[in-house]
Amino acid sequence: MAGSSRLRVGAVPSRFQWIRVHVPAPRLSALERSNSRLGVDDRPPESEVVEDLSVCTMDHDYAARPLSCALENALQYIEEPEDRLQAMSVGSSNIFGRFCVSDETIRYYTRFPSQQVFEIFWESIAPSAKHLIFWTKAQRMGEEASATPSPARKIQLIDELFIYCLCVAAGLKEQVIADICGVSIATVSRIIITWANYLFFVLGSVPIWMSRQQVNDSMPQKCREYSPKVRVILDCTEVRCERAISLTLHSETFSNYKNTTTTFKGLLGVAPCGAVTFISSLFTGSTSDKEITRKSGILELLELDDEVMADKGFVTEEMLAAKGARPFKKGKQTRAVARLRILVERVIHRVKQNHIWDSTVPLSLAGSINQIWHNCCFMVNYQGPMFLESE
């Protein structure tokens, strides 16, 4: 090939490290050659060079000595990982932070009205939730389970609560939740049952029954005019469950009202201000409203001169006479009294907005259905007042 050079046959290297070879000096730039001809020296003084070098050396702290308290701060930072995680925002969790990005999504997935209300609720239960033990372990160990420390969890506690809300508030099936969260169906089932019972015990310890003075102070003005002595408004509602295989249980869950064999019934008590003040256990659908009122324990909470507002078939004068209470007699019908009568129905509507009640509750949750019912009713008090006077 023309213009190319090839290595001659038999040639060997002649330049080695120990042989001094003349290396030409690097060619100066055009500016440097011009300054050299004119005798101009534009290099900075040595003092400036030294100063610049000192500035450059301060850019990095590889050789800098740490502060005297740095080691103690680092050790404290390492020894308190749980406290740091607890102090982090709830939005930083893997699952909860991915789905609950606004007040609207929080309302859909958890039924809490806003992130602020959810954070207030979470901060109130987080200290005790750190000691949670899965119900399967509690069943195996019995009373000894409470004495053993809680094991490390693969899922953050805030995300476990969110999984419970996905089942109850959003009404998602266990298979869907397992796919979303990347866990097994068995793990989802354990979390739901564990949190249903935990929230039931925690929320059940909160006294929600209002004193006579509290009812009077929070009573709307129209109610004071037409029903000043009403202490509580009662109503029952029904929830559906899967058809039982047992013939005995099959007959007990029969409901005359729904004409079906898959119902449980619960009693709710609401104060005139719209707050839930009484939650009964669930009874089988064959139990009458009057019998539920008698067995629920609401009569023991009434006092002298209290009036109870309810539909026919719930209470009678004989039932309330022992406490000196009496059923509310509407007398002259007014819009204020009519609104007060439907107040409990609106509260029940809020309870039923938890989508777990949209379809039949599976029998796998039969052991926790009473706890879930109580938790849903209690959570209504976090959704704010009804504002009946302004409607």
mmCIF file of C-alpha atoms in Angstrom:
data_model
loop_
_atom_site.group_PDB
_atom_site.id
_atom_site.type_symbol
_atom_site.label_atom_id
_atom_site.label_comp_id
_atom_site.label_asym_id
_atom_site.label_seq_id
_atom_site.Cartn_x
_atom_site.Cartn_y
_atom_site.Cartn_z
ATOM 1 C CA MET A 1 0.000 0.000 0.000
ATOM 2 C CA ALA A 2 1.409 3.397 -0.990
ATOM 3 C CA GLY A 3 2.380 5.776 1.814
ATOM 4 C CA SER A 4 2.417 3.086 4.486
ATOM 5 C CA SER A 5 5.421 1.691 6.329
ATOM 6 C CA ARG A 6 5.930 -1.888 7.317
ATOM 7 C CA LEU A 7 8.081 -3.464 9.969
ATOM 8 C CA ARG A 8 11.230 -4.880 8.444
ATOM 9 C CA VAL A 9 11.733 -8.620 8.768
ATOM 10 C CA GLY A 10 14.073 -9.419 11.657
ATOM 11 C CA ALA A 11 13.648 -6.022 13.315
ATOM 12 C CA VAL A 12 13.847 -5.915 17.133
ATOM 13 C CA PRO A 13 13.004 -3.155 19.667
ATOM 14 C CA SER A 14 15.828 -0.695 20.206
ATOM 15 C CA ARG A 15 14.303 1.725 22.747
ATOM 16 C CA PHE A 16 14.185 0.602 26.347
ATOM 17 C CA GLN A 17 13.637 2.259 29.709
ATOM 18 C CA TRP A 18 17.359 2.316 30.495
ATOM 19 C CA ILE A 19 18.313 3.910 27.182
ATOM 20 C CA ARG A 20 18.278 7.713 27.256
ATOM 21 C CA VAL A 21 16.305 8.898 24.266
ATOM 22 C CA HIS A 22 15.925 12.543 23.321
ATOM 23 C CA VAL A 23 12.309 13.598 23.629
ATOM 24 C CA PRO A 24 11.490 16.910 21.950
ATOM 25 C CA ALA A 25 9.953 19.611 24.133
ATOM 26 C CA PRO A 26 6.234 20.171 23.698
ATOM 27 C CA ARG A 27 5.344 22.841 21.148
ATOM 28 C CA LEU A 28 4.248 26.135 22.657
ATOM 29 C CA SER A 29 0.940 27.672 21.758
ATOM 30 C CA ALA A 30 0.748 30.672 19.439
ATOM 31 C CA LEU A 31 0.059 33.025 22.373
ATOM 32 C CA GLU A 32 2.997 31.678 24.355
ATOM 33 C CA ARG A 33 5.366 32.033 21.325
ATOM 34 C CA SER A 34 4.140 35.625 20.760
ATOM 35 C CA ASN A 35 4.654 36.558 24.439
ATOM 36 C CA SER A 36 8.126 34.991 24.338
ATOM 37 C CA ARG A 37 9.145 37.128 21.338
ATOM 38 C CA LEU A 38 7.752 40.315 22.939
ATOM 39 C CA GLY A 39 9.232 39.538 26.358
ATOM 40 C CA VAL A 40 5.861 39.514 28.089
ATOM 41 C CA ASP A 41 5.356 37.242 31.145
ATOM 42 C CA ASP A 42 1.690 36.688 31.923
ATOM 43 C CA ARG A 43 2.186 33.961 34.532
ATOM 44 C CA PRO A 44 0.611 34.730 37.976
ATOM 45 C CA PRO A 45 2.902 35.560 40.902
ATOM 46 C CA GLU A 46 4.007 32.690 43.132
ATOM 47 C CA SER A 47 1.977 34.055 46.061
ATOM 48 C CA GLU A 48 -1.205 33.811 44.036
ATOM 49 C CA VAL A 49 -0.333 30.318 42.903
ATOM 50 C CA VAL A 50 0.234 29.211 46.457
ATOM 51 C CA GLU A 51 -3.023 30.836 47.533
ATOM 52 C CA ASP A 52 -4.909 29.150 44.731
ATOM 53 C CA LEU A 53 -3.400 25.809 45.684
ATOM 54 C CA SER A 54 -4.465 26.281 49.278
ATOM 55 C CA VAL A 55 -7.997 26.962 48.111
ATOM 56 C CA CYS A 56 -7.983 23.829 45.992
ATOM 57 C CA THR A 57 -6.761 21.691 48.830
ATOM 58 C CA MET A 58 -9.666 22.851 50.984
ATOM 59 C CA ASP A 59 -12.197 21.562 48.446
ATOM 60 C CA HIS A 60 -11.850 18.028 49.873
ATOM 61 C CA ASP A 61 -11.767 16.792 53.457
ATOM 62 C CA TYR A 62 -10.063 13.437 52.958
ATOM 63 C CA ALA A 63 -7.321 14.294 55.435
ATOM 64 C CA ALA A 64 -9.435 16.528 57.697
ATOM 65 C CA ARG A 65 -9.755 15.548 61.337
ATOM 66 C CA PRO A 66 -13.349 14.844 62.448
ATOM 67 C CA LEU A 67 -15.022 16.894 65.128
ATOM 68 C CA SER A 68 -14.752 15.600 68.688
ATOM 69 C CA CYS A 69 -18.499 14.827 68.883
ATOM 70 C CA ALA A 70 -18.774 13.230 65.429
ATOM 71 C CA LEU A 71 -18.165 9.696 66.685
ATOM 72 C CA GLU A 72 -20.756 9.989 69.449
ATOM 73 C CA ASN A 73 -23.320 11.381 66.998
ATOM 74 C CA ALA A 74 -22.658 8.557 64.566
ATOM 75 C CA LEU A 75 -23.074 5.905 67.257
ATOM 76 C CA GLN A 76 -26.305 7.461 68.441
ATOM 77 C CA TYR A 77 -27.552 7.564 64.852
ATOM 78 C CA ILE A 78 -26.834 3.858 64.437
ATOM 79 C CA GLU A 79 -28.333 2.790 67.781
ATOM 80 C CA GLU A 80 -31.725 4.442 67.184
ATOM 81 C CA PRO A 81 -32.970 3.181 63.792
ATOM 82 C CA GLU A 82 -36.520 2.468 64.983
ATOM 83 C CA ASP A 83 -36.907 5.933 66.461
ATOM 84 C CA ARG A 84 -35.720 7.484 63.208
ATOM 85 C CA LEU A 85 -38.148 5.401 61.179
ATOM 86 C CA GLN A 86 -40.965 6.324 63.550
ATOM 87 C CA ALA A 87 -40.167 10.010 63.151
ATOM 88 C CA MET A 88 -40.259 9.781 59.363
ATOM 89 C CA SER A 89 -43.345 10.960 57.509
ATOM 90 C CA VAL A 90 -45.998 8.317 56.862
ATOM 91 C CA GLY A 91 -45.768 9.130 53.183
ATOM 92 C CA SER A 92 -42.250 7.652 53.005
ATOM 93 C CA SER A 93 -43.433 4.040 53.357
ATOM 94 C CA ASN A 94 -43.287 1.751 50.366
ATOM 95 C CA ILE A 95 -46.975 0.858 49.888
ATOM 96 C CA PHE A 96 -48.888 3.611 51.672
ATOM 97 C CA GLY A 97 -46.779 6.365 50.104
ATOM 98 C CA ARG A 98 -47.264 4.871 46.646
ATOM 99 C CA PHE A 99 -51.074 4.925 46.757
ATOM 100 C CA CYS A 100 -52.040 7.725 49.179
ATOM 101 C CA VAL A 101 -50.682 10.795 47.422
ATOM 102 C CA SER A 102 -53.624 13.142 48.062
ATOM 103 C CA ASP A 103 -56.598 13.628 50.377
ATOM 104 C CA GLU A 104 -58.855 12.128 47.713
ATOM 105 C CA THR A 105 -56.899 8.858 47.523
ATOM 106 C CA ILE A 106 -56.688 8.674 51.320
ATOM 107 C CA ARG A 107 -60.476 9.003 51.543
ATOM 108 C CA TYR A 108 -60.962 6.183 49.058
ATOM 109 C CA TYR A 109 -58.433 3.726 50.461
ATOM 110 C CA THR A 110 -58.822 4.434 54.194
ATOM 111 C CA ARG A 111 -62.098 6.409 54.670
ATOM 112 C CA PHE A 112 -60.168 9.072 56.610
ATOM 113 C CA PRO A 113 -61.098 12.566 55.370
ATOM 114 C CA SER A 114 -57.517 13.817 54.896
ATOM 115 C CA GLN A 115 -53.862 12.944 55.364
ATOM 116 C CA GLN A 116 -53.703 15.180 58.430
ATOM 117 C CA VAL A 117 -56.470 13.225 60.175
ATOM 118 C CA PHE A 118 -54.846 9.938 59.174
ATOM 119 C CA GLU A 119 -51.491 11.048 60.618
ATOM 120 C CA ILE A 120 -53.170 12.071 63.882
ATOM 121 C CA PHE A 121 -54.773 8.638 64.134
ATOM 122 C CA TRP A 122 -51.527 6.866 63.257
ATOM 123 C CA GLU A 123 -49.499 8.807 65.813
ATOM 124 C CA SER A 124 -52.008 7.840 68.509
ATOM 125 C CA ILE A 125 -51.697 4.078 67.882
ATOM 126 C CA ALA A 126 -48.096 3.760 66.633
ATOM 127 C CA PRO A 127 -46.451 3.418 70.097
ATOM 128 C CA SER A 128 -48.524 0.354 70.988
ATOM 129 C CA ALA A 129 -48.538 -1.038 67.427
ATOM 130 C CA LYS A 130 -44.771 -1.592 67.661
ATOM 131 C CA HIS A 131 -45.480 -4.465 70.078
ATOM 132 C CA LEU A 132 -47.995 -6.197 67.812
ATOM 133 C CA ILE A 133 -47.798 -9.989 67.551
ATOM 134 C CA PHE A 134 -49.455 -11.861 64.698
ATOM 135 C CA TRP A 135 -52.568 -13.709 65.814
ATOM 136 C CA THR A 136 -51.154 -17.034 64.571
ATOM 137 C CA LYS A 137 -48.220 -16.740 66.971
ATOM 138 C CA ALA A 138 -50.515 -15.636 69.776
ATOM 139 C CA GLN A 139 -52.644 -18.737 69.202
ATOM 140 C CA ARG A 140 -49.630 -21.019 69.403
ATOM 141 C CA MET A 141 -48.023 -19.455 72.465
ATOM 142 C CA GLY A 142 -51.078 -18.233 74.395
ATOM 143 C CA GLU A 143 -50.208 -15.915 77.276
ATOM 144 C CA GLU A 144 -46.471 -16.377 76.700
ATOM 145 C CA ALA A 145 -46.751 -14.480 73.401
ATOM 146 C CA SER A 146 -47.215 -11.167 75.210
ATOM 147 C CA ALA A 147 -43.913 -11.617 77.041
ATOM 148 C CA THR A 148 -41.846 -12.277 73.910
ATOM 149 C CA PRO A 149 -40.521 -9.363 71.863
ATOM 150 C CA SER A 150 -42.149 -8.634 68.540
ATOM 151 C CA PRO A 151 -40.120 -10.069 65.617
ATOM 152 C CA ALA A 152 -38.690 -7.928 62.846
ATOM 153 C CA ARG A 153 -41.248 -7.301 60.124
ATOM 154 C CA LYS A 154 -40.697 -7.359 56.389
ATOM 155 C CA ILE A 155 -43.532 -4.855 55.946
ATOM 156 C CA GLN A 156 -43.637 -1.518 57.754
ATOM 157 C CA LEU A 157 -46.355 -1.129 60.372
ATOM 158 C CA ILE A 158 -47.950 1.754 58.491
ATOM 159 C CA ASP A 159 -48.219 -0.522 55.459
ATOM 160 C CA GLU A 160 -49.815 -3.288 57.545
ATOM 161 C CA LEU A 161 -52.503 -0.831 58.602
ATOM 162 C CA PHE A 162 -52.903 0.167 54.955
ATOM 163 C CA ILE A 163 -53.367 -3.493 53.960
ATOM 164 C CA TYR A 164 -56.154 -3.738 56.544
ATOM 165 C CA CYS A 165 -57.739 -0.597 55.071
ATOM 166 C CA LEU A 166 -57.465 -1.997 51.546
ATOM 167 C CA CYS A 167 -59.582 -4.948 52.656
ATOM 168 C CA VAL A 168 -62.113 -3.080 54.811
ATOM 169 C CA ALA A 169 -62.373 0.443 53.391
ATOM 170 C CA ALA A 170 -61.581 -0.256 49.725
ATOM 171 C CA GLY A 171 -63.141 -3.739 49.740
ATOM 172 C CA LEU A 172 -60.307 -5.433 47.840
ATOM 173 C CA LYS A 173 -60.030 -9.207 47.939
ATOM 174 C CA GLU A 174 -57.051 -10.882 49.578
ATOM 175 C CA GLN A 175 -55.682 -12.105 46.244
ATOM 176 C CA VAL A 176 -55.684 -8.576 44.808
ATOM 177 C CA ILE A 177 -54.009 -7.147 47.923
ATOM 178 C CA ALA A 178 -51.353 -9.867 47.803
ATOM 179 C CA ASP A 179 -50.580 -9.035 44.164
ATOM 180 C CA ILE A 180 -50.424 -5.295 44.869
ATOM 181 C CA CYS A 181 -48.167 -5.599 47.911
ATOM 182 C CA GLY A 182 -46.015 -8.451 46.644
ATOM 183 C CA VAL A 183 -46.758 -10.794 49.559
ATOM 184 C CA SER A 184 -48.543 -14.102 49.961
ATOM 185 C CA ILE A 185 -52.279 -14.468 50.535
ATOM 186 C CA ALA A 186 -51.539 -16.070 53.918
ATOM 187 C CA THR A 187 -49.583 -12.970 54.976
ATOM 188 C CA VAL A 188 -52.443 -10.700 53.921
ATOM 189 C CA SER A 189 -54.922 -12.834 55.883
ATOM 190 C CA ARG A 190 -52.732 -12.755 59.021
ATOM 191 C CA ILE A 191 -52.327 -8.966 58.787
ATOM 192 C CA ILE A 192 -56.073 -8.335 58.359
ATOM 193 C CA ILE A 193 -57.076 -10.552 61.281
ATOM 194 C CA THR A 194 -54.272 -9.207 63.503
ATOM 195 C CA TRP A 195 -55.139 -5.547 62.865
ATOM 196 C CA ALA A 196 -58.887 -6.155 63.132
ATOM 197 C CA ASN A 197 -58.418 -7.505 66.650
ATOM 198 C CA TYR A 198 -55.755 -4.955 67.609
ATOM 199 C CA LEU A 199 -57.891 -1.970 66.546
ATOM 200 C CA PHE A 200 -60.917 -3.515 68.260
ATOM 201 C CA PHE A 201 -59.099 -3.663 71.604
ATOM 202 C CA VAL A 202 -57.503 -0.231 71.216
ATOM 203 C CA LEU A 203 -60.612 1.599 69.999
ATOM 204 C CA GLY A 204 -62.870 -0.384 72.315
ATOM 205 C CA SER A 205 -61.018 1.074 75.292
ATOM 206 C CA VAL A 206 -61.988 4.621 74.234
ATOM 207 C CA PRO A 207 -65.151 5.790 76.069
ATOM 208 C CA ILE A 208 -67.526 7.119 73.410
ATOM 209 C CA TRP A 209 -70.736 7.246 75.480
ATOM 210 C CA MET A 210 -71.432 10.931 76.103
ATOM 211 C CA SER A 211 -72.622 12.301 79.433
ATOM 212 C CA ARG A 212 -75.861 14.211 79.713
ATOM 213 C CA GLN A 213 -73.925 17.477 79.915
ATOM 214 C CA GLN A 214 -71.849 16.644 76.821
ATOM 215 C CA VAL A 215 -74.992 15.832 74.855
ATOM 216 C CA ASN A 216 -76.588 19.137 75.877
ATOM 217 C CA ASP A 217 -73.477 21.171 75.042
ATOM 218 C CA SER A 218 -73.136 19.668 71.558
ATOM 219 C CA MET A 219 -76.855 19.536 70.704
ATOM 220 C CA PRO A 220 -77.937 21.621 67.666
ATOM 221 C CA GLN A 221 -80.116 24.606 68.418
ATOM 222 C CA LYS A 222 -83.229 23.227 66.683
ATOM 223 C CA CYS A 223 -82.986 20.038 68.740
ATOM 224 C CA ARG A 224 -82.900 22.060 71.947
ATOM 225 C CA GLU A 225 -86.225 23.606 70.952
ATOM 226 C CA TYR A 226 -88.130 20.450 70.024
ATOM 227 C CA SER A 227 -86.310 17.503 71.650
ATOM 228 C CA PRO A 228 -84.081 18.804 74.455
ATOM 229 C CA LYS A 229 -84.012 15.554 76.444
ATOM 230 C CA VAL A 230 -83.075 13.144 73.665
ATOM 231 C CA ARG A 231 -79.980 11.263 74.817
ATOM 232 C CA VAL A 232 -79.493 8.825 71.956
ATOM 233 C CA ILE A 233 -81.015 7.835 68.607
ATOM 234 C CA LEU A 234 -81.091 4.082 67.885
ATOM 235 C CA ASP A 235 -81.277 2.047 64.725
ATOM 236 C CA CYS A 236 -80.241 -1.395 63.481
ATOM 237 C CA THR A 237 -78.562 -2.392 60.256
ATOM 238 C CA GLU A 238 -77.705 -5.713 58.630
ATOM 239 C CA VAL A 239 -74.597 -7.053 56.943
ATOM 240 C CA ARG A 240 -74.445 -10.071 54.670
ATOM 241 C CA CYS A 241 -72.228 -13.097 55.057
ATOM 242 C CA GLU A 242 -71.594 -16.234 53.082
ATOM 243 C CA ARG A 243 -74.145 -18.988 53.453
ATOM 244 C CA ALA A 244 -73.170 -21.288 56.294
ATOM 245 C CA ILE A 245 -72.817 -25.026 55.701
ATOM 246 C CA SER A 246 -74.061 -25.864 59.192
ATOM 247 C CA LEU A 247 -77.881 -26.178 59.279
ATOM 248 C CA THR A 248 -77.953 -24.753 62.816
ATOM 249 C CA LEU A 249 -76.010 -21.633 61.879
ATOM 250 C CA HIS A 250 -77.957 -21.487 58.630
ATOM 251 C CA SER A 251 -81.225 -21.067 60.546
ATOM 252 C CA GLU A 252 -79.760 -18.606 63.061
ATOM 253 C CA THR A 253 -78.683 -16.181 60.344
ATOM 254 C CA PHE A 254 -82.159 -16.070 58.805
ATOM 255 C CA SER A 255 -83.560 -12.545 58.429
ATOM 256 C CA ASN A 256 -87.309 -11.870 58.185
ATOM 257 C CA TYR A 257 -86.612 -8.395 56.836
ATOM 258 C CA LYS A 258 -84.256 -9.393 54.030
ATOM 259 C CA ASN A 259 -85.842 -12.828 53.528
ATOM 260 C CA THR A 260 -82.400 -14.350 53.214
ATOM 261 C CA THR A 261 -80.240 -16.610 55.353
ATOM 262 C CA THR A 262 -76.976 -14.667 55.293
ATOM 263 C CA THR A 263 -77.221 -11.691 57.649
ATOM 264 C CA PHE A 264 -75.889 -10.332 60.903
ATOM 265 C CA LYS A 265 -77.503 -7.385 62.695
ATOM 266 C CA GLY A 266 -75.955 -4.625 64.759
ATOM 267 C CA LEU A 267 -77.337 -1.715 66.815
ATOM 268 C CA LEU A 268 -75.947 1.815 66.607
ATOM 269 C CA GLY A 269 -76.530 4.703 68.991
ATOM 270 C CA VAL A 270 -75.980 8.281 67.792
ATOM 271 C CA ALA A 271 -76.046 11.518 69.776
ATOM 272 C CA PRO A 272 -78.057 14.491 68.422
ATOM 273 C CA CYS A 273 -74.774 16.071 67.285
ATOM 274 C CA GLY A 274 -74.119 13.102 64.948
ATOM 275 C CA ALA A 275 -71.370 11.357 66.930
ATOM 276 C CA VAL A 276 -71.479 7.579 67.359
ATOM 277 C CA THR A 277 -71.882 6.959 71.084
ATOM 278 C CA PHE A 278 -72.887 3.282 71.205
ATOM 279 C CA ILE A 279 -71.910 0.214 69.147
ATOM 280 C CA SER A 280 -73.406 -3.187 69.873
ATOM 281 C CA SER A 281 -71.991 -6.555 68.968
ATOM 282 C CA LEU A 282 -73.333 -8.296 65.887
ATOM 283 C CA PHE A 283 -76.292 -10.633 66.383
ATOM 284 C CA THR A 284 -77.628 -13.288 64.074
ATOM 285 C CA GLY A 285 -80.231 -12.116 61.589
ATOM 286 C CA SER A 286 -83.063 -14.008 63.304
ATOM 287 C CA THR A 287 -82.803 -11.794 66.421
ATOM 288 C CA SER A 288 -85.497 -9.105 66.692
ATOM 289 C CA ASP A 289 -84.692 -5.426 67.074
ATOM 290 C CA LYS A 290 -86.227 -5.341 70.540
ATOM 291 C CA GLU A 291 -84.171 -8.326 71.663
ATOM 292 C CA ILE A 292 -80.982 -6.764 70.325
ATOM 293 C CA THR A 293 -81.761 -3.553 72.224
ATOM 294 C CA ARG A 294 -82.263 -5.537 75.424
ATOM 295 C CA LYS A 295 -79.091 -7.654 75.039
ATOM 296 C CA SER A 296 -76.805 -4.917 73.727
ATOM 297 C CA GLY A 297 -76.356 -3.120 77.065
ATOM 298 C CA ILE A 298 -77.633 0.273 75.948
ATOM 299 C CA LEU A 299 -80.381 0.289 78.598
ATOM 300 C CA GLU A 300 -77.826 0.165 81.428
ATOM 301 C CA LEU A 301 -76.276 3.435 80.228
ATOM 302 C CA LEU A 302 -79.467 5.509 80.356
ATOM 303 C CA GLU A 303 -80.295 7.866 83.223
ATOM 304 C CA LEU A 304 -83.358 9.518 84.717
ATOM 305 C CA ASP A 305 -85.441 11.625 82.277
ATOM 306 C CA ASP A 306 -83.439 10.478 79.237
ATOM 307 C CA GLU A 307 -85.416 10.129 76.030
ATOM 308 C CA VAL A 308 -84.596 7.508 73.395
ATOM 309 C CA MET A 309 -85.503 8.149 69.772
ATOM 310 C CA ALA A 310 -86.024 4.994 67.700
ATOM 311 C CA ASP A 311 -88.430 3.344 65.300
ATOM 312 C CA LYS A 312 -91.268 1.195 66.563
ATOM 313 C CA GLY A 313 -90.179 -2.212 67.751
ATOM 314 C CA PHE A 314 -86.918 -1.104 69.389
ATOM 315 C CA VAL A 315 -87.901 0.136 72.837
ATOM 316 C CA THR A 316 -91.041 0.281 74.936
ATOM 317 C CA GLU A 317 -91.951 2.222 78.033
ATOM 318 C CA GLU A 318 -91.641 -0.961 80.089
ATOM 319 C CA MET A 319 -88.066 -1.520 78.948
ATOM 320 C CA LEU A 320 -87.006 2.027 79.895
ATOM 321 C CA ALA A 321 -89.016 2.361 83.122
ATOM 322 C CA ALA A 322 -86.366 0.703 85.272
ATOM 323 C CA LYS A 323 -83.944 3.547 84.459
ATOM 324 C CA GLY A 324 -86.513 6.315 84.590
ATOM 325 C CA ALA A 325 -86.087 6.906 80.866
ATOM 326 C CA ARG A 326 -88.801 6.964 78.210
ATOM 327 C CA PRO A 327 -89.178 6.726 74.450
ATOM 328 C CA PHE A 328 -89.298 9.984 72.532
ATOM 329 C CA LYS A 329 -92.801 11.023 71.487
ATOM 330 C CA LYS A 330 -92.655 13.158 68.386
ATOM 331 C CA GLY A 331 -95.855 15.143 69.057
ATOM 332 C CA LYS A 332 -95.941 17.962 66.535
ATOM 333 C CA GLN A 333 -93.864 16.960 63.535
ATOM 334 C CA THR A 334 -91.199 19.480 62.566
ATOM 335 C CA ARG A 335 -88.373 19.482 60.055
ATOM 336 C CA ALA A 336 -85.869 19.580 62.904
ATOM 337 C CA VAL A 337 -87.254 16.391 64.447
ATOM 338 C CA ALA A 338 -87.427 14.710 61.036
ATOM 339 C CA ARG A 339 -83.771 15.506 60.400
ATOM 340 C CA LEU A 340 -82.867 14.148 63.799
ATOM 341 C CA ARG A 341 -84.630 10.881 63.028
ATOM 342 C CA ILE A 342 -82.706 10.339 59.821
ATOM 343 C CA LEU A 343 -79.406 11.301 61.420
ATOM 344 C CA VAL A 344 -78.686 7.735 62.492
ATOM 345 C CA GLU A 345 -79.446 6.524 58.960
ATOM 346 C CA ARG A 346 -76.810 8.869 57.574
ATOM 347 C CA VAL A 347 -74.312 7.555 60.098
ATOM 348 C CA ILE A 348 -75.109 4.001 59.011
ATOM 349 C CA HIS A 349 -74.591 5.107 55.416
ATOM 350 C CA ARG A 350 -71.083 6.235 56.353
ATOM 351 C CA VAL A 351 -70.416 2.857 57.949
ATOM 352 C CA LYS A 352 -71.603 1.091 54.794
ATOM 353 C CA GLN A 353 -69.276 3.228 52.672
ATOM 354 C CA ASN A 354 -66.581 0.802 53.781
ATOM 355 C CA HIS A 355 -66.690 -1.375 50.694
ATOM 356 C CA ILE A 356 -66.236 -4.616 52.588
ATOM 357 C CA TRP A 357 -70.022 -4.458 53.127
ATOM 358 C CA ASP A 358 -70.741 -4.128 49.404
ATOM 359 C CA SER A 359 -70.639 -7.893 48.977
ATOM 360 C CA THR A 360 -71.041 -10.890 51.222
ATOM 361 C CA VAL A 361 -68.368 -11.169 53.886
ATOM 362 C CA PRO A 362 -66.459 -14.454 53.500
ATOM 363 C CA LEU A 363 -66.715 -17.028 56.239
ATOM 364 C CA SER A 364 -62.920 -16.868 56.586
ATOM 365 C CA LEU A 365 -63.493 -13.537 58.385
ATOM 366 C CA ALA A 366 -66.317 -14.876 60.547
ATOM 367 C CA GLY A 367 -64.072 -14.862 63.600
ATOM 368 C CA SER A 368 -63.222 -11.174 63.084
ATOM 369 C CA ILE A 369 -66.424 -9.814 61.533
ATOM 370 C CA ASN A 370 -67.613 -8.413 64.864
ATOM 371 C CA GLN A 371 -64.308 -6.572 65.356
ATOM 372 C CA ILE A 372 -64.371 -5.171 61.812
ATOM 373 C CA TRP A 373 -67.966 -3.980 62.320
ATOM 374 C CA HIS A 374 -67.013 -2.169 65.538
ATOM 375 C CA ASN A 375 -63.951 -0.559 63.939
ATOM 376 C CA CYS A 376 -65.967 0.726 60.968
ATOM 377 C CA CYS A 377 -68.584 2.277 63.262
ATOM 378 C CA PHE A 378 -65.944 3.883 65.475
ATOM 379 C CA MET A 379 -64.070 5.357 62.483
ATOM 380 C CA VAL A 380 -67.178 7.355 61.535
ATOM 381 C CA ASN A 381 -66.287 9.770 64.333
ATOM 382 C CA TYR A 382 -63.093 10.655 62.421
ATOM 383 C CA GLN A 383 -65.057 11.769 59.350
ATOM 384 C CA GLY A 384 -66.369 14.999 60.819
ATOM 385 C CA PRO A 385 -69.830 16.298 61.779
ATOM 386 C CA MET A 386 -72.983 15.956 59.702
ATOM 387 C CA PHE A 387 -73.924 19.687 59.665
ATOM 388 C CA LEU A 388 -77.651 18.969 59.583
ATOM 389 C CA GLU A 389 -78.564 22.519 60.576
ATOM 390 C CA SER A 390 -76.945 23.980 57.466
ATOM 391 C CA GLU A 391 -78.598 21.519 55.054
#
